[in-house]
Short mmCIF file of C-alpha atoms in Angstrom, two decimals:
data_model
loop_
_atom_site.label_atom_id
_atom_site.label_comp_id
_atom_site.label_asym_id
_atom_site.label_seq_id
_atom_site.Cartn_x
_atom_site.Cartn_y
_atom_site.Cartn_z
CA MET A 181 34.10 -1.09 90.80
CA ARG A 182 33.03 -4.74 90.93
CA ARG A 183 32.90 -6.62 87.75
CA GLU A 184 29.44 -7.85 86.73
CA PRO A 185 29.04 -11.66 86.79
CA GLN A 186 27.66 -11.92 83.22
CA LYS A 187 30.05 -11.46 80.39
CA SER A 188 30.95 -12.78 76.99
CA ARG A 189 34.28 -13.86 75.60
CA SER A 190 35.84 -15.30 72.55
CA ALA A 191 38.92 -17.21 71.45
CA PRO A 192 40.15 -18.73 68.18
CA ARG A 193 38.53 -21.92 67.06
CA PRO A 194 41.12 -24.46 65.85
CA SER A 195 40.68 -26.87 63.03
CA ARG A 196 39.51 -30.27 64.31
CA ASN A 197 42.36 -32.56 63.53
CA PHE A 198 44.48 -35.15 65.27
CA ALA A 199 47.51 -32.90 65.15
CA MET A 200 46.00 -30.17 67.26
CA SER A 201 48.60 -28.03 69.02
CA ALA A 202 48.57 -27.27 72.71
CA PRO A 203 47.21 -23.72 72.22
CA ASP A 204 44.53 -25.13 69.96
CA ARG A 205 43.55 -27.74 72.53
CA LEU A 206 43.26 -24.96 75.11
CA THR A 207 41.15 -22.86 72.77
CA GLN A 208 38.87 -25.82 72.01
CA ALA A 209 38.39 -26.37 75.70
CA ILE A 210 37.34 -22.77 76.16
CA SER A 211 34.93 -23.02 73.23
CA ASP A 212 33.35 -26.22 74.51
CA ALA A 213 32.90 -24.72 77.97
CA TYR A 214 30.83 -21.90 76.56
CA ASP A 215 28.75 -24.25 74.39
CA GLU A 216 28.04 -26.44 77.43
CA THR A 217 27.17 -23.63 79.86
CA PRO A 218 26.39 -20.38 78.00
CA TYR A 219 26.00 -17.07 79.71
CA LEU A 220 22.91 -14.97 79.75
CA SER A 221 23.94 -12.28 77.25
CA LEU A 222 23.18 -8.90 78.91
CA PRO A 223 23.47 -5.29 77.82
CA PHE A 224 26.01 -3.16 79.72
CA SER A 225 25.07 0.50 79.58
CA TYR A 226 28.68 1.72 79.79
CA THR A 227 29.53 -0.11 76.59
CA ALA A 228 26.78 1.50 74.57
CA PRO A 229 28.17 3.52 71.63
CA GLY A 230 26.19 6.52 72.86
CA SER A 231 27.87 6.32 76.19
CA LEU A 232 31.34 5.87 74.71
CA ARG A 233 30.77 8.86 72.49
CA ALA A 234 29.67 11.06 75.37
CA VAL A 235 32.63 10.04 77.59
CA ALA A 236 35.09 10.74 74.72
CA HIS A 237 33.48 14.19 74.32
CA LEU A 238 34.31 15.02 77.91
CA TYR A 239 38.03 14.58 77.00
CA GLY A 240 37.82 16.68 73.83
CA ILE A 241 37.71 13.59 71.57
CA SER A 242 35.03 13.44 68.85
CA ALA A 243 33.45 10.16 67.81
CA PRO A 244 31.07 9.24 64.91
CA GLU A 245 27.39 9.94 65.24
CA LEU A 246 25.20 6.98 66.07
CA ASN A 247 22.52 6.91 63.30
CA ARG A 248 24.76 5.18 60.74
CA ALA A 249 27.57 4.04 63.04
CA ARG A 250 29.40 0.75 62.42
CA VAL A 251 29.70 -1.26 65.64
CA LEU A 252 31.69 -4.46 66.19
CA GLU A 253 31.67 -6.57 69.37
CA LEU A 254 34.42 -9.13 69.95
CA GLY A 255 33.10 -12.04 72.04
CA CYS A 256 29.49 -11.10 71.69
CA ALA A 257 27.95 -14.35 73.09
CA ALA A 258 24.29 -14.24 72.01
CA GLY A 259 24.45 -10.58 71.07
CA GLY A 260 22.57 -9.27 74.07
CA ASN A 261 24.91 -6.26 74.32
CA LEU A 262 24.40 -5.36 70.66
CA LEU A 263 20.69 -5.93 70.25
CA PRO A 264 19.58 -2.72 72.06
CA PHE A 265 21.68 -0.54 69.73
CA ALA A 266 20.75 -2.46 66.59
CA ILE A 267 17.02 -1.99 67.34
CA ALA A 268 17.37 1.68 68.35
CA TYR A 269 19.45 2.53 65.22
CA PRO A 270 18.11 0.50 62.30
CA ASP A 271 20.39 2.32 59.83
CA ALA A 272 23.52 1.40 61.76
CA ARG A 273 25.66 -1.65 60.88
CA VAL A 274 26.07 -3.88 63.93
CA VAL A 275 28.31 -6.98 63.87
CA GLY A 276 29.14 -9.52 66.54
CA VAL A 277 31.75 -12.22 66.62
CA ASP A 278 32.01 -15.13 69.02
CA LEU A 279 33.66 -18.52 69.06
CA SER A 280 30.55 -20.37 70.37
CA PRO A 281 28.23 -21.50 67.55
CA GLN A 282 25.55 -22.32 70.09
CA GLN A 283 25.43 -18.79 71.47
CA ILE A 284 25.64 -17.23 67.98
CA GLU A 285 22.69 -19.33 66.85
CA ALA A 286 20.68 -18.27 69.85
CA GLY A 287 21.50 -14.60 69.15
CA GLN A 288 20.50 -14.94 65.51
CA ARG A 289 17.14 -16.33 66.50
CA ALA A 290 16.60 -13.45 68.93
CA ALA A 291 17.67 -10.82 66.37
CA GLU A 292 15.25 -12.30 63.84
CA ALA A 293 12.41 -12.32 66.37
CA ALA A 294 13.09 -8.70 67.24
CA GLY A 295 13.32 -7.62 63.63
CA ALA A 296 16.95 -6.44 63.97
CA ARG A 297 17.93 -7.03 60.35
CA ASN A 298 21.04 -4.86 60.75
CA LEU A 299 22.59 -7.17 63.32
CA ASP A 300 24.98 -9.79 61.90
CA LEU A 301 26.42 -12.43 64.22
CA HIS A 302 29.30 -14.66 63.19
CA ALA A 303 30.69 -17.82 64.81
CA MET A 304 34.37 -17.41 64.00
CA SER A 305 37.80 -16.93 65.50
CA LEU A 306 39.03 -13.49 66.45
CA THR A 307 42.35 -14.35 65.01
CA ASP A 308 40.68 -14.71 61.61
CA ILE A 309 39.57 -11.09 61.52
CA THR A 310 41.67 -9.06 59.08
CA PRO A 311 41.33 -5.49 57.76
CA GLU A 312 39.12 -6.91 55.01
CA PHE A 313 36.51 -7.68 57.67
CA GLY A 314 35.62 -4.03 57.64
CA THR A 315 36.11 -0.73 59.45
CA PHE A 316 34.17 0.10 62.56
CA ASP A 317 33.43 3.34 64.47
CA TYR A 318 33.03 1.52 67.78
CA ILE A 319 34.71 -1.73 68.76
CA ILE A 320 33.57 -3.37 72.02
CA CYS A 321 35.34 -6.24 73.78
CA HIS A 322 33.74 -6.88 77.16
CA GLY A 323 34.86 -9.73 79.42
CA VAL A 324 37.17 -11.30 76.85
CA PHE A 325 40.72 -9.97 77.20
CA SER A 326 41.66 -11.70 80.46
CA TRP A 327 40.09 -15.03 79.55
CA VAL A 328 41.90 -15.92 76.32
CA PRO A 329 45.39 -17.05 75.40
CA PRO A 330 48.14 -14.47 74.63
CA GLU A 331 47.78 -14.78 70.85
CA VAL A 332 44.12 -13.83 71.14
CA ARG A 333 44.89 -10.87 73.36
CA ASP A 334 47.33 -9.75 70.68
CA ALA A 335 44.62 -10.21 68.05
CA ILE A 336 42.15 -8.07 70.07
CA LEU A 337 44.59 -5.14 70.19
CA ARG A 338 45.49 -5.64 66.50
CA ILE A 339 41.81 -5.52 65.51
CA CYS A 340 41.29 -2.35 67.58
CA LYS A 341 44.12 -0.83 65.52
CA GLU A 342 43.47 -2.21 62.06
CA ASN A 343 39.67 -2.22 62.04
CA LEU A 344 38.99 0.94 63.97
CA ALA A 345 37.92 4.02 61.99
CA PRO A 346 40.18 7.11 62.22
CA GLU A 347 37.79 8.78 64.73
CA GLY A 348 36.68 5.51 66.32
CA ILE A 349 36.56 4.43 69.97
CA ALA A 350 37.53 0.97 71.21
CA TYR A 351 36.47 -0.50 74.53
CA ILE A 352 38.28 -3.35 76.28
CA SER A 353 37.57 -4.65 79.77
CA TYR A 354 39.86 -6.86 81.80
CA ASN A 355 40.72 -8.13 85.28
CA THR A 356 43.38 -6.08 87.04
CA TYR A 357 45.79 -6.20 89.91
CA PRO A 358 46.10 -5.44 92.75
CA GLY A 359 42.43 -6.21 93.35
CA TRP A 360 42.58 -9.63 91.73
CA LYS A 361 45.50 -10.89 93.87
CA ALA A 362 43.23 -12.47 96.52
CA SER A 363 41.01 -13.83 93.75
CA ASP A 364 44.09 -15.44 92.18
CA VAL A 365 44.79 -17.42 95.34
CA LEU A 366 41.12 -18.39 95.59
CA ARG A 367 41.03 -19.43 91.97
CA ASP A 368 44.17 -21.55 92.41
CA ALA A 369 42.61 -23.32 95.37
CA MET A 370 39.34 -24.03 93.60
CA MET A 371 41.13 -25.20 90.42
CA LEU A 372 43.20 -27.56 92.56
CA ASN A 373 40.14 -29.08 94.21
CA SER A 374 38.16 -29.37 90.98
CA PHE A 375 40.98 -31.04 89.04
CA GLY A 376 39.80 -34.27 87.42
CA ALA A 377 36.09 -33.39 87.58
CA GLN A 378 34.19 -34.95 84.67
CA THR A 379 31.30 -32.51 84.35
CA PRO A 380 30.81 -28.77 84.86
CA GLN A 381 28.42 -29.54 87.72
CA GLU A 382 31.03 -31.68 89.54
CA LYS A 383 33.67 -29.00 88.93
CA VAL A 384 31.49 -26.30 90.53
CA ALA A 385 30.59 -28.59 93.47
CA ARG A 386 34.25 -29.24 94.23
CA ALA A 387 35.02 -25.50 93.92
CA LYS A 388 32.30 -24.79 96.51
CA ASP A 389 33.85 -27.34 98.85
CA MET A 390 37.02 -25.26 98.69
CA LEU A 391 35.03 -22.11 99.41
CA ASN A 392 33.80 -23.78 102.61
CA LEU A 393 37.43 -24.24 103.70
CA ILE A 394 38.29 -20.62 102.90
CA GLU A 395 35.25 -19.27 104.75
CA ASN A 396 35.36 -21.51 107.81
CA GLY A 397 38.68 -23.34 108.08
CA LEU A 398 41.46 -20.78 107.81
CA TRP A 399 44.00 -20.48 110.56
CA GLU A 400 43.47 -17.33 112.57
CA ASN A 401 47.06 -16.22 111.95
CA ASN A 402 46.87 -16.66 108.18
CA PRO A 403 47.98 -13.22 106.92
CA LEU A 404 45.58 -13.53 103.96
CA GLN A 405 42.54 -14.56 106.08
CA SER A 406 40.58 -11.32 105.81
CA ALA A 407 41.12 -10.87 102.04
CA LEU A 408 40.40 -14.51 101.19
CA GLN A 409 37.28 -14.75 103.32
CA HIS A 410 35.92 -11.47 101.97
CA THR A 411 36.38 -12.74 98.38
CA ALA A 412 34.86 -16.11 99.14
CA GLN A 413 31.83 -14.57 100.81
CA LYS A 414 31.18 -12.43 97.70
CA LEU A 415 31.42 -15.51 95.51
CA ARG A 416 28.68 -17.25 97.54
CA GLY A 417 26.06 -14.92 95.99
CA GLN A 418 27.10 -15.64 92.39
CA SER A 419 25.65 -18.15 90.05
CA ASP A 420 27.27 -21.45 89.14
CA HIS A 421 27.82 -20.09 85.62
CA TYR A 422 29.81 -17.23 87.06
CA LEU A 423 31.99 -19.49 89.17
CA LEU A 424 32.60 -21.75 86.24
CA HIS A 425 33.56 -19.09 83.71
CA GLU A 426 35.16 -16.53 85.99
CA TYR A 427 37.20 -18.75 88.33
CA LEU A 428 37.42 -22.20 86.78
CA GLU A 429 38.26 -21.44 83.15
CA ALA A 430 41.57 -22.71 81.77
CA VAL A 431 42.70 -19.07 81.22
CA ASN A 432 42.28 -16.04 83.49
CA THR A 433 45.14 -13.60 83.22
CA PRO A 434 44.81 -10.31 85.12
CA CYS A 435 47.33 -7.57 84.67
CA TYR A 436 48.33 -4.23 86.08
CA PHE A 437 46.79 -1.21 84.34
CA LEU A 438 50.24 0.03 83.24
CA GLU A 439 50.88 -3.29 81.55
CA PHE A 440 47.67 -3.00 79.58
CA ALA A 441 48.37 0.64 78.63
CA ALA A 442 51.82 -0.33 77.43
CA ALA A 443 50.47 -3.20 75.33
CA ALA A 444 47.89 -0.83 73.80
CA GLN A 445 50.62 1.72 73.03
CA GLN A 446 52.78 -0.94 71.38
CA ALA A 447 49.76 -1.83 69.17
CA GLY A 448 49.43 1.81 68.02
CA LEU A 449 46.65 2.80 70.38
CA ALA A 450 46.36 5.39 73.15
CA TYR A 451 44.46 5.08 76.44
CA LEU A 452 41.73 7.66 76.73
CA THR A 453 39.91 6.96 80.03
CA ASP A 454 37.66 4.46 81.73
CA ALA A 455 34.19 3.88 80.30
CA GLU A 456 33.02 5.17 83.67
CA PRO A 457 35.42 8.07 84.01
CA GLN A 458 34.39 8.88 87.59
CA LEU A 459 36.32 5.75 88.59
CA THR A 460 39.57 7.45 87.63
CA PHE A 461 38.99 10.42 89.99
CA PRO A 462 40.54 10.06 93.47
CA SER A 463 37.77 12.34 94.84
CA THR A 464 35.18 9.62 93.94
CA TYR A 465 36.64 7.51 96.78
CA GLY A 466 36.69 10.24 99.37
CA SER A 467 39.03 12.84 100.75
CA ARG A 468 41.36 10.32 102.41
CA VAL A 469 42.23 8.71 99.09
CA ALA A 470 42.50 12.05 97.28
CA LEU A 471 44.80 13.49 99.90
CA GLY A 472 46.88 10.37 100.09
CA LEU A 473 47.56 10.48 96.37
CA ASN A 474 48.29 14.19 96.20
CA GLY A 475 51.88 14.02 97.20
CA LEU A 476 52.71 10.66 95.63
CA ALA A 477 51.32 11.37 92.16
CA VAL A 478 51.83 15.10 91.92
CA ASN A 479 54.57 14.90 89.24
CA ALA A 480 53.37 11.65 87.63
CA GLY A 481 51.69 11.31 84.24
CA ARG A 482 47.97 10.50 83.97
CA GLU A 483 48.49 6.73 83.46
CA MET A 484 50.85 6.53 86.40
CA ARG A 485 48.40 8.45 88.60
CA GLU A 486 45.70 5.95 87.70
CA GLN A 487 47.99 3.04 88.57
CA TYR A 488 48.58 4.61 91.97
CA LEU A 489 44.84 4.98 92.35
CA ASP A 490 44.34 1.30 91.56
CA PHE A 491 46.64 0.46 94.49
CA ALA A 492 44.75 2.83 96.74
CA VAL A 493 41.31 1.35 95.99
CA GLY A 494 42.24 -2.23 95.24
CA ARG A 495 40.75 -2.15 91.79
CA SER A 496 40.09 -5.56 90.26
CA PHE A 497 38.40 -4.67 86.98
CA ARG A 498 38.92 -2.00 84.31
CA LYS A 499 36.96 -0.82 81.30
CA SER A 500 39.45 1.09 79.16
CA LEU A 501 38.63 3.27 76.15
CA LEU A 502 41.27 3.45 73.42
CA VAL A 503 41.81 5.60 70.35
CA HIS A 504 44.40 5.64 67.63
CA ALA A 505 47.75 6.86 68.96
CA GLU A 506 47.73 9.76 66.51
CA ARG A 507 44.87 11.31 68.49
CA ALA A 508 46.69 11.28 71.83
CA GLY A 509 47.76 14.90 71.45
CA ALA A 510 44.14 16.03 71.18
CA MET A 511 43.07 14.47 74.53
CA LEU A 512 42.39 16.67 77.51
CA GLU A 513 44.38 15.84 80.62
CA GLN A 514 41.19 16.15 82.69
CA PRO A 515 37.55 15.88 81.57
CA GLU A 516 35.92 19.21 80.73
CA GLY A 517 32.91 19.66 83.05
CA GLY A 518 31.53 22.40 80.85
CA ALA A 519 30.97 19.79 78.15
CA PHE A 520 27.96 18.59 80.19
CA THR A 521 26.05 21.76 79.29
CA LYS A 522 25.47 20.38 75.73
CA MET A 523 24.32 16.98 76.86
CA PHE A 524 21.07 15.17 77.69
CA PHE A 525 20.51 13.56 81.07
CA ALA A 526 18.37 10.92 82.70
CA ALA A 527 18.19 9.32 86.11
CA ASP A 528 15.68 7.17 87.96
CA LEU A 529 15.56 9.06 91.22
CA ARG A 530 12.75 8.63 93.74
CA PRO A 531 12.10 11.03 96.60
CA GLN A 532 12.27 9.41 100.00
CA PRO A 533 10.87 10.35 103.48
CA THR A 534 13.32 12.49 105.35
CA PRO A 535 14.78 10.67 108.41
CA ALA A 536 13.72 11.92 111.83
CA GLY A 537 16.18 14.48 113.20
CA ALA A 538 17.50 15.46 109.75
CA PRO A 539 18.00 19.17 109.03
CA PRO A 540 14.79 20.78 107.69
CA GLN A 541 16.48 21.62 104.37
CA GLN A 542 17.56 18.02 103.70
CA ARG A 543 15.86 15.94 101.05
CA ASP A 544 16.64 12.33 100.24
CA TYR A 545 16.40 10.45 96.92
CA MET A 546 16.88 6.76 96.12
CA THR A 547 18.76 5.77 92.96
CA ALA A 548 17.86 2.83 90.75
CA ARG A 549 20.71 0.90 92.47
CA GLY A 550 19.15 1.39 95.89
CA ALA A 551 21.62 4.09 97.12
CA THR A 552 20.35 7.10 99.06
CA LEU A 553 21.42 10.59 98.00
CA SER A 554 20.94 13.51 100.40
CA SER A 555 21.21 17.23 99.83
CA ARG A 556 20.24 20.49 101.50
CA ASP A 557 20.87 22.54 98.37
CA PRO A 558 17.69 23.76 96.57
CA VAL A 559 19.64 23.70 93.27
CA ALA A 560 20.33 19.97 93.74
CA HIS A 561 16.66 19.45 94.64
CA SER A 562 15.55 21.05 91.36
CA LEU A 563 17.96 18.85 89.42
CA MET A 564 16.92 15.59 91.10
CA ASP A 565 13.19 16.40 91.08
CA LEU A 566 13.23 17.10 87.32
CA LEU A 567 15.22 14.02 86.53
CA GLY A 568 12.98 11.82 88.69
CA GLU A 569 9.73 13.26 87.20
CA SER A 570 11.04 12.95 83.65
CA TRP A 571 12.51 9.42 83.80
CA PRO A 572 13.07 7.67 81.45
CA GLN A 573 12.86 10.72 79.21
CA SER A 574 16.02 12.76 78.80
CA VAL A 575 16.28 16.42 79.77
CA THR A 576 18.63 19.15 78.60
CA PHE A 577 20.96 21.15 80.77
CA ASP A 578 19.00 24.27 79.80
CA ALA A 579 15.78 22.70 81.06
CA ILE A 580 17.51 21.81 84.34
CA ARG A 581 18.82 25.36 84.71
CA GLU A 582 15.39 26.80 84.01
CA ALA A 583 13.85 24.63 86.70
CA ALA A 584 16.61 25.53 89.17
CA THR A 585 16.24 29.28 88.59
CA ALA A 586 13.03 29.44 90.66
CA ASN A 587 14.71 27.68 93.58
CA ALA A 588 17.84 29.81 93.54
CA PRO A 589 16.84 33.41 92.79
CA ASP A 590 19.98 34.66 94.56
CA LYS A 591 22.38 33.01 92.11
CA SER A 592 23.59 34.69 88.96
CA GLY A 593 23.57 32.92 85.61
CA GLN A 594 27.18 31.65 85.75
CA GLU A 595 26.95 30.96 89.40
CA LEU A 596 23.85 28.80 88.90
CA THR A 597 25.52 27.00 85.98
CA ASP A 598 28.59 26.21 88.05
CA ALA A 599 26.38 24.95 90.93
CA LEU A 600 24.39 22.71 88.58
CA LEU A 601 27.55 21.34 86.99
CA ALA A 602 28.92 20.45 90.45
CA HIS A 603 25.73 18.54 91.20
CA VAL A 604 25.71 16.81 87.82
CA ILE A 605 29.31 15.65 88.46
CA ALA A 606 28.28 14.44 91.94
CA LEU A 607 25.46 12.39 90.38
CA VAL A 608 27.98 10.93 87.89
CA GLN A 609 30.27 10.03 90.78
CA SER A 610 27.34 8.35 92.52
CA ASN A 611 26.74 6.24 89.39
CA ALA A 612 23.17 7.58 89.22
CA LEU A 613 23.22 9.57 85.98
CA SER A 614 23.00 8.60 82.35
CA TYR A 615 24.30 11.23 79.90
CA ARG A 616 24.44 11.38 76.12
CA LEU A 617 25.07 13.79 73.27
CA GLU A 618 21.70 12.75 71.74
CA PRO A 619 18.21 12.98 73.25
CA SER A 620 16.48 9.73 74.13
CA SER A 621 13.60 8.48 72.01
CA TYR A 622 11.26 8.51 74.97
CA GLY A 623 8.36 10.99 74.81
CA ARG A 624 5.11 11.53 76.66
CA SER A 625 3.07 13.16 73.86
CA GLN A 626 1.50 9.94 72.57
CA PRO A 627 -1.87 9.36 74.18
CA LYS A 628 -1.89 5.57 73.82
CA PRO A 629 0.58 3.38 75.78
CA GLN A 630 3.26 1.89 73.54
CA LEU A 631 6.32 -0.20 74.33
CA ILE A 632 9.74 0.78 73.04
CA ALA A 633 10.79 -0.52 69.61
CA GLY A 634 11.37 -4.31 69.51
CA ALA A 635 10.04 -4.96 72.99
CA LEU A 636 6.79 -6.65 71.95
CA ASP A 637 8.64 -9.01 69.62
CA LEU A 638 11.44 -9.67 72.08
CA LEU A 639 9.20 -10.35 75.10
CA PRO A 640 8.26 -13.94 74.15
CA VAL A 641 11.97 -14.66 73.66
CA VAL A 642 13.31 -13.33 76.97
CA ILE A 643 10.63 -14.95 79.19
CA LYS A 644 11.60 -18.45 78.11
CA PRO A 645 13.43 -20.37 80.89
CA ASP A 646 16.40 -21.14 78.62
CA SER A 647 16.61 -17.70 77.02
CA GLN A 648 20.15 -16.37 76.56
CA ILE A 649 18.92 -12.78 75.92
CA SER A 650 17.51 -10.31 78.45
CA MET A 651 15.10 -7.42 77.93
CA HIS A 652 16.58 -3.91 77.69
CA ASN A 653 15.47 -0.31 77.63
CA LEU A 654 16.61 2.66 75.50
CA TRP A 655 19.36 3.51 77.95
CA HIS A 656 21.01 0.19 77.07
CA GLN A 657 20.18 -1.21 80.53
CA GLY A 658 19.08 -4.74 81.21
CA VAL A 659 15.64 -4.88 82.79
CA THR A 660 13.28 -7.57 84.06
CA PRO A 661 9.72 -7.13 82.72
CA PRO A 662 6.70 -8.37 84.72
CA SER A 663 6.15 -12.05 83.91
CA ASP A 664 2.82 -12.97 85.47
CA PRO A 665 0.17 -14.10 82.89
CA LEU A 666 -2.14 -11.11 83.32
CA SER A 667 0.69 -8.58 82.94
CA LEU A 668 1.99 -10.38 79.86
CA HIS A 669 -1.49 -10.41 78.38
CA ILE A 670 -1.91 -6.65 78.82
CA ILE A 671 1.65 -5.75 77.85
CA GLY A 672 1.08 -7.66 74.55
CA MET A 673 -1.68 -5.10 73.77
CA MET A 674 0.56 -2.05 74.26
CA ASP A 675 1.37 -1.46 70.62
CA GLY A 676 0.09 2.10 70.57
CA SER A 677 -3.32 1.25 69.18
CA ARG A 678 -5.28 1.11 72.45
CA THR A 679 -6.14 3.80 74.92
CA THR A 680 -5.67 3.46 78.66
CA ALA A 681 -9.39 2.96 78.97
CA GLU A 682 -9.33 0.11 76.49
CA LEU A 683 -6.49 -1.57 78.34
CA ARG A 684 -8.40 -1.23 81.62
CA SER A 685 -11.40 -2.91 80.00
CA ALA A 686 -9.11 -5.75 78.81
CA VAL A 687 -7.87 -6.24 82.36
CA ARG A 688 -11.45 -6.35 83.64
CA ASP A 689 -12.59 -8.78 80.98
CA ALA A 690 -9.62 -11.11 81.60
CA LEU A 691 -10.34 -11.19 85.32
CA THR A 692 -14.07 -11.66 84.95
CA ALA A 693 -13.63 -14.47 82.47
CA GLY A 694 -11.00 -16.14 84.62
CA ARG A 695 -8.56 -16.31 81.71
CA HIS A 696 -5.66 -14.91 83.78
CA PRO A 697 -5.35 -14.80 87.54
CA HIS A 698 -4.66 -11.55 89.37
CA PRO A 699 -1.04 -11.45 90.62
CA ASN A 700 -2.35 -11.08 94.19
CA GLY A 701 -3.67 -14.64 93.95
CA GLN A 702 -7.34 -13.61 94.38
CA THR A 703 -9.84 -14.93 91.89
CA TYR A 704 -12.34 -12.55 90.27
CA LYS A 705 -14.05 -14.96 87.89
CA GLY A 706 -17.66 -13.92 87.43
CA ALA A 707 -17.29 -10.91 89.67
CA ARG A 708 -18.83 -7.55 88.82
CA ASN A 709 -17.86 -3.95 89.23
CA LEU A 710 -14.17 -4.70 88.67
CA GLU A 711 -13.32 -1.31 87.24
CA PRO A 712 -11.49 -0.15 90.42
CA VAL A 713 -9.56 -3.42 90.59
CA ALA A 714 -8.66 -3.23 86.92
CA GLN A 715 -7.59 0.40 87.17
CA GLU A 716 -5.37 -0.25 90.17
CA PHE A 717 -3.72 -3.17 88.39
CA LEU A 718 -3.16 -1.17 85.23
CA ASN A 719 -1.75 1.78 87.16
CA SER A 720 0.72 -0.48 88.93
CA LEU A 721 1.72 -2.14 85.69
CA MET A 722 2.30 1.15 83.95
CA VAL A 723 4.49 2.37 86.81
CA LYS A 724 6.62 -0.76 86.58
CA LEU A 725 7.00 -0.52 82.86
CA ARG A 726 7.88 3.18 83.04
CA ARG A 727 10.40 2.55 85.79
CA ASN A 728 12.00 -0.15 83.66
CA GLY A 729 12.10 2.20 80.68
CA LEU A 730 9.92 -0.12 78.59
CA LEU A 731 7.18 2.41 77.84
CA LEU A 732 7.91 4.82 75.03
CA ASN A 733 5.44 7.43 76.34
#
């Protein structure tokens, strides 16, 4: 699993005095770097409390319900990963902490604009958090652990122990070996070449010069040639902010998974699983990996098996869930697939034309990530058709089973359930399925188009060029709304008070008056009989909004 380029981190802010210690100077440098070049603060769906709760349930571990949950994010940047939950659950208590005052201030403005009064953001040091700061049901620390000094890493684990509720879940992500070994070499080379740079822009420019050497100037007999060039080529597609904060920060300390698990255990915590548990299954990576690990890890414990798997797949990033050590005995060794029968599911799946020469029973679907899923099983077709037609609304396992019954009359009740569970797990392994213990708030019963809660207020904030917050949907996913003037004009009217016919008339009037151009570049000012044009535009806009999960109905 590749680590996403956007992330947030934190570190302790020292007092500003002339006797600043070396660790404090390092910390101040980290703080200043994030004030100078802040990240776009994005939501990450696998960190959502609803997702953490559902994953824990698969392993027999209960977690607090979401309506009144207390959520803390360490290194929250501008709060973009907290805002979706705060808006969706107004009775929850949501708190974010980050060292960067600039990012906290940006997040506070966004929260105020969106009406998220239950979101509190604090510019403060993680090391200043004590038990008196409060108890939280979910503690999230994404993209922080590897990028801060040792004393802050210790503080993160301490907070996850001291401030976590008895049935709480903590999430910590971090860079890992062996996958980060090549990146270590690349980082060293870029740091060397950027030494002495006076500005972030100069530092990035010098780092890119080193990338040119790695990509084009390595000796053909360099034993690291393939790994280094592969890593350098991937970096070419990343933003300057990513290069600066991922590879050119003063601190970036990957570790082996077993080292992290041991540190967590020493802090009084127990490793539960990955936030995307399918990444801990050898079968996710194919039969070759699964067979290769069978003999090696047959007598090993779960954590050792996962470390072996990291070597097999070259994992470079982990997203570990932790609970109090006292709950370790209640964990299941393997996730219970039957737990899915009590969950709610959603997936953006689109039927695709079947390739020429494919078996007649085969049907293809495209996921939201652009991957193609193929199946010849009518049970799988029922599952994927229902999910695709229902998106972004959630569906129950019972509804899926009912839809599949007509396509599989030869399967008994339990046989059909087992077949559906196998396909659900396959969708999870394909990273195509969202699952929760609670239904989504999407519904199609309302006759008038309406955006999800907070979206109308947040839209003017996220479309600004210097915005540090992105738009999101109710599945805690970052989305990009249409940004052309006509779309923004019509979206601004989707507050649930206007019918589709009224919105179509608004499109027609805007085009006729020439107030907003059509996205196709054609002018319709003064034109007549624009109803078909207006209807086509509105239909297209509604499809985009629904695909993004921005329409409530």
